Each structure stands twice: as C-alpha cells, then as structure tokens.
CSV table of C-alpha atoms in Angstrom, one decimal:
chain,number,residue,atom,x,y,z
A,1,MET,CA,-0.8,25.0,-3.6
A,2,LYS,CA,0.1,25.5,-7.3
A,3,ASN,CA,2.5,23.2,-8.4
A,4,GLN,CA,3.6,22.0,-4.4
A,5,MET,CA,5.2,18.5,-3.9
A,6,THR,CA,5.7,17.7,-0.1
A,7,LEU,CA,9.0,16.4,1.1
A,8,ILE,CA,8.4,13.1,3.8
A,9,ALA,CA,11.2,12.0,5.7
A,10,LEU,CA,11.4,7.8,4.7
A,11,LEU,CA,14.6,7.2,7.3
A,12,CYS,CA,12.8,4.1,9.4
A,13,LEU,CA,10.4,2.8,6.3
A,14,PRO,CA,10.4,-1.3,7.1
A,15,LEU,CA,13.8,-3.3,6.4
A,16,VAL,CA,15.4,-4.0,3.2
A,17,LEU,CA,14.2,-0.8,1.7
A,18,VAL,CA,15.9,1.1,4.5
A,19,ALA,CA,18.0,-0.6,7.3
A,20,CYS,CA,17.9,2.6,10.7
A,21,GLY,CA,20.8,2.2,13.2
A,22,GLY,CA,20.3,4.1,15.9
A,23,GLY,CA,22.9,6.8,16.2
A,24,GLY,CA,23.6,6.7,20.3
A,25,GLY,CA,23.6,9.5,21.9
A,26,GLY,CA,25.6,11.5,23.9
A,27,GLY,CA,28.1,13.9,21.9
A,28,ASP,CA,28.1,17.2,20.3
A,29,ALA,CA,25.4,17.0,18.1
A,30,ALA,CA,26.9,20.2,16.4
A,31,ALA,CA,30.6,19.1,16.2
A,32,PRO,CA,30.4,15.5,17.3
A,33,VAL,CA,33.8,13.4,17.8
A,34,VAL,CA,34.9,12.2,14.5
A,35,PRO,CA,38.5,10.8,13.0
A,36,THR,CA,40.2,12.2,11.2
A,37,SER,CA,41.8,10.0,9.3
A,38,SER,CA,40.9,10.8,6.1
A,39,SER,CA,39.3,14.4,6.5
A,40,GLY,CA,42.3,16.9,5.5
A,41,THR,CA,42.5,14.9,2.3
A,42,THR,CA,42.1,16.8,-0.8
A,43,THR,CA,40.7,16.4,-3.5
A,44,VAL,CA,41.8,16.8,-7.4
A,45,SER,CA,39.5,17.8,-11.0
A,46,PRO,CA,38.5,15.1,-12.0
A,47,ALA,CA,39.8,13.7,-15.7
A,48,SER,CA,36.6,13.8,-17.9
A,49,ASN,CA,33.8,14.4,-18.7
A,50,ASP,CA,32.4,11.5,-17.5
A,51,PHE,CA,32.4,13.0,-13.8
A,52,THR,CA,31.0,17.1,-13.4
A,53,GLY,CA,31.1,18.4,-9.5
A,54,SER,CA,33.6,18.1,-7.0
A,55,VAL,CA,34.2,17.6,-3.2
A,56,THR,CA,36.4,19.2,-1.3
A,57,LYS,CA,37.9,17.2,0.9
A,58,LEU,CA,37.2,13.1,0.5
A,59,LEU,CA,35.5,11.5,3.2
A,60,ASP,CA,36.5,10.6,6.5
A,61,THR,CA,35.3,7.0,6.5
A,62,ASN,CA,34.4,6.4,10.9
A,63,ASP,CA,30.8,5.8,11.5
A,64,LEU,CA,28.9,6.7,7.5
A,65,ARG,CA,25.9,5.8,6.7
A,66,GLY,CA,24.4,5.6,2.9
A,67,GLY,CA,21.5,6.3,1.0
A,68,MET,CA,20.9,4.8,-2.8
A,69,PHE,CA,18.5,6.3,-4.2
A,70,SER,CA,16.7,5.7,-8.1
A,71,LYS,CA,13.8,4.2,-9.8
A,72,GLY,CA,12.2,1.8,-7.2
A,73,LEU,CA,15.0,1.9,-4.8
A,74,SER,CA,15.4,3.3,-1.2
A,75,LEU,CA,18.2,2.3,0.5
A,76,VAL,CA,19.6,3.2,3.5
A,77,ALA,CA,21.9,1.5,6.0
A,78,ASN,CA,26.1,1.4,7.1
A,79,ALA,CA,28.3,2.8,4.3
A,80,SER,CA,30.7,0.2,5.4
A,81,ASP,CA,33.6,-1.3,2.5
A,82,LEU,CA,33.5,2.3,1.1
A,83,VAL,CA,35.2,3.1,-2.0
A,84,GLN,CA,35.6,7.0,-2.9
A,85,THR,CA,38.2,7.3,-6.0
A,86,VAL,CA,41.1,10.2,-5.6
A,87,ASN,CA,38.5,12.9,-7.5
A,88,GLY,CA,35.1,12.8,-5.0
A,89,ALA,CA,33.3,9.9,-6.5
A,90,VAL,CA,32.1,7.3,-4.4
A,91,THR,CA,31.8,4.2,-6.7
A,92,LYS,CA,31.1,1.3,-3.8
A,93,PHE,CA,28.9,1.0,-0.9
A,94,SER,CA,27.5,-1.8,1.0
A,95,VAL,CA,25.7,-4.4,-1.6
A,96,ASN,CA,25.8,-1.0,-3.9
A,97,SER,CA,29.2,-1.0,-6.5
A,98,LEU,CA,29.8,0.6,-10.2
A,99,ALA,CA,32.4,-0.8,-12.6
A,100,GLY,CA,33.2,-0.7,-16.0
A,101,SER,CA,33.0,2.4,-17.9
A,102,TYR,CA,31.8,4.7,-15.2
A,103,GLY,CA,30.5,7.8,-14.9
A,104,VAL,CA,29.4,10.5,-12.1
A,105,GLN,CA,28.0,13.5,-12.2
A,106,GLU,CA,27.1,16.5,-9.6
A,107,MET,CA,29.2,15.4,-6.6
A,108,HIS,CA,29.2,17.4,-3.9
A,109,GLY,CA,30.4,17.8,-0.5
A,110,ASP,CA,33.6,17.2,1.8
A,111,GLN,CA,34.8,15.0,4.9
A,112,TRP,CA,31.5,14.7,6.8
A,113,TYR,CA,29.3,13.8,3.3
A,114,ALA,CA,28.9,13.3,0.1
A,115,VAL,CA,26.2,13.1,-3.5
A,116,GLY,CA,26.1,12.3,-6.7
A,117,ARG,CA,25.1,10.8,-9.4
A,118,TRP,CA,26.0,6.9,-11.3
A,119,ASN,CA,24.8,7.4,-14.8
A,120,LYS,CA,27.0,5.2,-17.1
A,121,GLY,CA,28.2,2.1,-16.2
A,122,THR,CA,27.5,-1.2,-14.6
A,123,ALA,CA,26.1,-1.4,-11.4
A,124,THR,CA,25.0,-3.4,-8.1
A,125,VAL,CA,22.1,-0.4,-6.5
A,126,GLY,CA,20.3,-2.9,-3.5
A,127,PHE,CA,20.1,-6.5,-4.8
A,128,THR,CA,19.6,-6.2,-7.9
A,129,LYS,CA,23.1,-7.0,-10.5
A,130,ASN,CA,24.6,-5.4,-13.3
A,131,ILE,CA,22.4,-2.8,-14.4
A,132,THR,CA,23.8,-0.5,-17.5
A,133,LEU,CA,23.1,2.9,-16.3
A,134,ALA,CA,22.1,6.3,-18.2
A,135,ASP,CA,20.7,9.2,-17.7
A,136,ALA,CA,17.0,7.3,-17.4
A,137,ASN,CA,18.3,4.9,-15.1
A,138,ALA,CA,20.5,6.3,-13.4
A,139,ALA,CA,21.3,5.9,-9.2
A,140,HIS,CA,21.6,8.8,-6.8
A,141,TYR,CA,23.6,8.7,-3.6
A,142,LEU,CA,24.1,10.5,0.0
A,143,ILE,CA,27.2,9.3,1.8
A,144,TYR,CA,26.6,10.6,5.5
A,145,HIS,CA,28.0,10.7,9.4
A,146,PRO,CA,24.7,10.1,11.0
A,147,ALA,CA,24.1,13.1,14.0
A,148,THR,CA,24.1,11.4,17.3
A,149,SER,CA,22.4,13.6,20.0
A,150,SER,CA,19.5,15.5,19.8
A,151,TYR,CA,20.5,19.3,18.3
A,152,GLY,CA,18.1,20.8,20.2
A,153,THR,CA,21.0,20.6,21.9
A,154,THR,CA,22.7,23.2,21.1
A,155,LEU,CA,20.8,25.1,17.6
A,156,ALA,CA,17.9,25.6,18.9
A,157,GLY,CA,15.6,28.5,17.9
A,158,ALA,CA,19.2,29.7,16.2
A,159,LYS,CA,18.6,31.2,13.2
A,160,LEU,CA,20.6,29.2,9.9
A,161,SER,CA,22.1,30.0,7.2
A,162,CYS,CA,22.0,27.8,3.8
A,163,ALA,CA,24.7,29.0,1.4
A,164,ASP,CA,25.8,25.4,0.3
A,165,MET,CA,22.7,24.1,-1.8
A,166,HIS,CA,22.9,20.9,-3.6
A,167,THR,CA,20.7,18.8,-6.3
A,168,THR,CA,22.2,16.2,-8.7
A,169,LYS,CA,19.8,15.8,-11.5
A,170,PRO,CA,16.4,13.7,-11.6
A,171,SER,CA,16.9,10.5,-13.1
A,172,THR,CA,15.5,10.9,-16.6
A,173,ASP,CA,16.5,11.3,-20.7
A,174,SER,CA,15.7,14.0,-21.9
A,175,THR,CA,12.7,15.1,-20.2
A,176,ILE,CA,15.0,17.2,-17.4
A,177,THR,CA,18.2,18.6,-18.5
A,178,SER,CA,19.0,19.9,-15.2
A,179,ALA,CA,18.1,21.4,-11.4
A,180,THR,CA,18.7,23.4,-9.0
A,181,ILE,CA,17.9,24.5,-5.3
A,182,SER,CA,16.5,27.6,-4.0
A,183,ASN,CA,15.7,29.2,-1.0
A,184,ALA,CA,16.0,27.0,1.3
A,185,THR,CA,15.1,27.5,5.2
A,186,LEU,CA,16.2,24.7,8.8
A,187,ALA,CA,14.8,25.0,12.1
A,188,VAL,CA,15.9,23.4,14.4
A,189,LYS,CA,12.7,23.5,17.7
A,190,ALA,CA,13.9,23.1,21.0
A,191,ASP,CA,13.0,19.6,21.6
A,192,GLY,CA,15.0,17.9,18.2
A,193,THR,CA,12.4,18.5,15.8
A,194,VAL,CA,14.4,19.6,12.3
A,195,ASP,CA,12.1,21.5,9.8
A,196,ALA,CA,13.7,22.3,6.1
A,197,VAL,CA,11.9,23.7,3.3
A,198,PHE,CA,13.6,24.5,-0.1
A,199,THR,CA,13.0,24.8,-3.9
A,200,ILE,CA,14.0,22.4,-6.4
A,201,THR,CA,13.5,24.6,-9.7
A,202,ALA,CA,13.8,22.1,-13.5
A,203,ASP,CA,15.1,22.8,-16.7
A,204,SER,CA,12.8,20.7,-19.0
A,205,SER,CA,12.1,19.9,-22.6
A,206,SER,CA,8.5,22.1,-21.7
A,207,GLY,CA,10.6,24.7,-19.8
A,208,LYS,CA,11.2,25.4,-15.9
A,209,VAL,CA,9.8,24.1,-13.6
A,210,ALA,CA,9.3,24.4,-9.6
A,211,ARG,CA,8.3,22.4,-6.5
A,212,GLN,CA,8.5,23.4,-2.7
A,213,PHE,CA,9.5,20.5,-0.9
A,214,ALA,CA,8.9,20.6,3.3
A,215,GLY,CA,9.5,18.0,5.4
A,216,SER,CA,11.1,17.4,9.1
A,217,ALA,CA,12.5,14.6,10.8
A,218,VAL,CA,12.4,14.1,15.1
A,219,TRP,CA,14.3,13.3,17.4
A,220,ALA,CA,13.7,9.8,19.6
A,221,ASN,CA,15.3,6.5,20.7
A,222,SER,CA,19.2,8.4,20.9
A,223,ALA,CA,18.2,9.2,16.8
A,224,TYR,CA,16.6,11.1,14.3
A,225,THR,CA,13.9,9.6,12.8
A,226,ALA,CA,11.1,10.4,10.3
A,227,VAL,CA,7.8,12.5,10.9
A,228,ASN,CA,6.2,12.2,7.2
A,229,LEU,CA,4.2,14.6,6.2
A,230,GLY,CA,1.6,16.1,3.0
A,231,LEU,CA,-0.4,19.1,1.7
A,232,ASP,CA,-3.6,18.7,3.6
A,233,GLY,CA,-6.1,16.5,0.1
A,234,GLY,CA,-2.2,16.0,-1.1
A,235,SER,CA,-2.5,12.7,-2.9
A,236,ALA,CA,-0.5,9.7,-1.9
A,237,ASP,CA,2.2,10.3,-4.8
A,238,THR,CA,3.1,13.5,-3.8
A,239,LYS,CA,5.4,11.8,-0.3
A,240,ASN,CA,7.9,10.2,-1.8
A,241,GLY,CA,11.2,12.2,-0.4
A,242,SER,CA,13.3,11.8,2.9
A,243,LEU,CA,15.2,14.1,4.6
A,244,ILE,CA,17.4,12.8,7.1
A,245,VAL,CA,20.0,14.6,9.4
A,246,GLY,CA,23.6,14.5,10.0
A,247,ALA,CA,26.7,15.5,11.3
A,248,HIS,CA,29.0,18.9,10.0
A,249,ALA,CA,31.1,21.0,11.8
A,250,ALA,CA,30.5,23.3,15.1
A,251,ASN,CA,27.3,25.3,14.6
A,252,GLN,CA,26.0,23.4,11.6
A,253,ILE,CA,23.9,20.7,10.6
A,254,MET,CA,23.7,19.1,6.9
A,255,VAL,CA,20.4,17.7,6.5
A,256,GLY,CA,19.8,16.0,3.1
A,257,GLY,CA,17.8,12.9,1.1
A,258,THR,CA,15.8,12.5,-1.8
A,259,TYR,CA,13.0,14.2,-3.6
A,260,SER,CA,11.2,13.0,-7.2
A,261,LEU,CA,9.7,15.3,-9.0
A,262,GLY,CA,7.1,13.7,-11.7
A,263,GLY,CA,8.7,10.0,-11.1
A,264,HIS,CA,12.2,10.7,-11.8
A,265,PRO,CA,14.7,10.2,-8.6
A,266,ALA,CA,17.1,12.6,-7.1
A,267,VAL,CA,19.2,13.3,-4.4
A,268,TYR,CA,19.5,17.1,-2.4
A,269,SER,CA,22.1,18.4,0.4
A,270,LEU,CA,22.2,21.9,2.6
A,271,VAL,CA,25.0,22.1,4.6
A,272,CYS,CA,23.4,25.6,7.1
A,273,LYS,CA,25.2,27.3,9.7
A,274,VAL,CA,24.5,29.5,12.8
A,275,THR,CA,24.4,33.8,11.9
A,276,SER,CA,23.5,34.6,15.0
C-alpha cells in the first residue's frame, strides 16, 4: 500500500541491543499489583521552553523497564536507578543519563509509563558517553511497567478505545517540525496476542507525510515477546519499529515503542480501555 510502513516488534533482539527479561507468571494483567511509592504524587508545570508536554503523575518506581531509542540504538533493559524530576522529565535510568543544561520535549505519561525526548544537554545513551544532544540526534525514552500475565485472560475480544495517544517528534533538525498519532486500533486475541495499528502524520518542510504502522506482540513463556511483521514485498528497512506491551489500570492496556520516519526514530504510546 502506498505510504504504508510496517511497525514490527523488537522486544527481544539479541543481547546488547535489547535485554529482555521475563515478566513472571500470575497476577491480573488488567490490574497488576504495584506498590504506590510515588503513584500518588502529582506534578508541576515545566519551568521553561526547554520542557514541553506534561505527565499527570510521577512514575511508580517498582519493577520498571525502560527503552532508549536514537539513531543506531534500540536498548531495552530494567529501568534501575531511575531519576524523574518534579516536572515529570526522566533524566536517568539504567545506563542512560542526561546532564548539563538539558531539555526534555513532548513529555507524557502517568504512574504507569512515561515517554519523552532528550534534545538538549550532554547524555550517555546506551554505552556511548558525552553526546551533545540536539533535535537532529535526540534520544527518546519509554519507561513502563511490563505486563506480568497474558491480556488474553481479561481483555480478549473486548472492544477497546484508544483515546490517549502520544508521540515524540522524530530525531531530525528542520525536516520534520512536528508529529501526531491518530486512527489507533488495538485488539487482544484469546491467546493473548496484542495487535496494534495506528497512523503517524508528520509536518515536514515538504508538507504533510502520513504513514500507517502495524505490529503484534505474543504472550509466551510468561512474557510478551515479539512477532516480526512486514508488508508483502516490503523491504527490510521498513521493519524497524517495536511494539512493547505494558500494564495499566484495570481494564486498560498500554502499548508503546519506537518507529521511524525516513530513518528518523521516535517513540509512541497508546493507552486503550475497554468500552464494552
């Protein structure tokens, strides 16, 4: 299909690129038991234009995983040593850190997850240190609580509405000025497979560009793992995204990950809830 790219799941790439851990068995997939060490903490508005977006609550720091995505890097690991400022910006987790006079754009999330884009400051991203950040080489994060049991037991066949959709701006200078996400649909099968489809529309120097992404993640061996998908006849370079399944409140599900427009990475998140 014209103007269509395929989002594939990269949850369990080889070690170093992505470190995947098991989710553990048991629990209620729609409403896992998570301590509320910080989930009741509300946030304040960012102090300057170096920060855009907002989160409704700070992350609950129990059992978090985090993904860091930039050009040439797709790293997912336990989000240990997490630092989140009072305005909701995540500035450190695992081996990733942000320092100096920094900026975090398009922040979004709540106690269950957080996304944002590091576009200013000096960063360690993965195992590469002292990166001077700018829009062209921004680093994007997704922090989340992994689903600890199959959503097939609670949400299979349910009608889901994805009203909370968010994306960061892809890493580029002026080629892409903004991006939005729309037309998201999510379905859960009886075996726990989560299928997602959505459209990314970007404003660029040459006009609007729209691409449709689709991906799946399956429940296997007590964790959500990836199924690589692609369009019939699609080239290998279209298979460059990820679909990560996270926990959220009762009768809700969070999925997110990374996608790429013209080689420029970004992250997205969808929170979908049962409507019938």
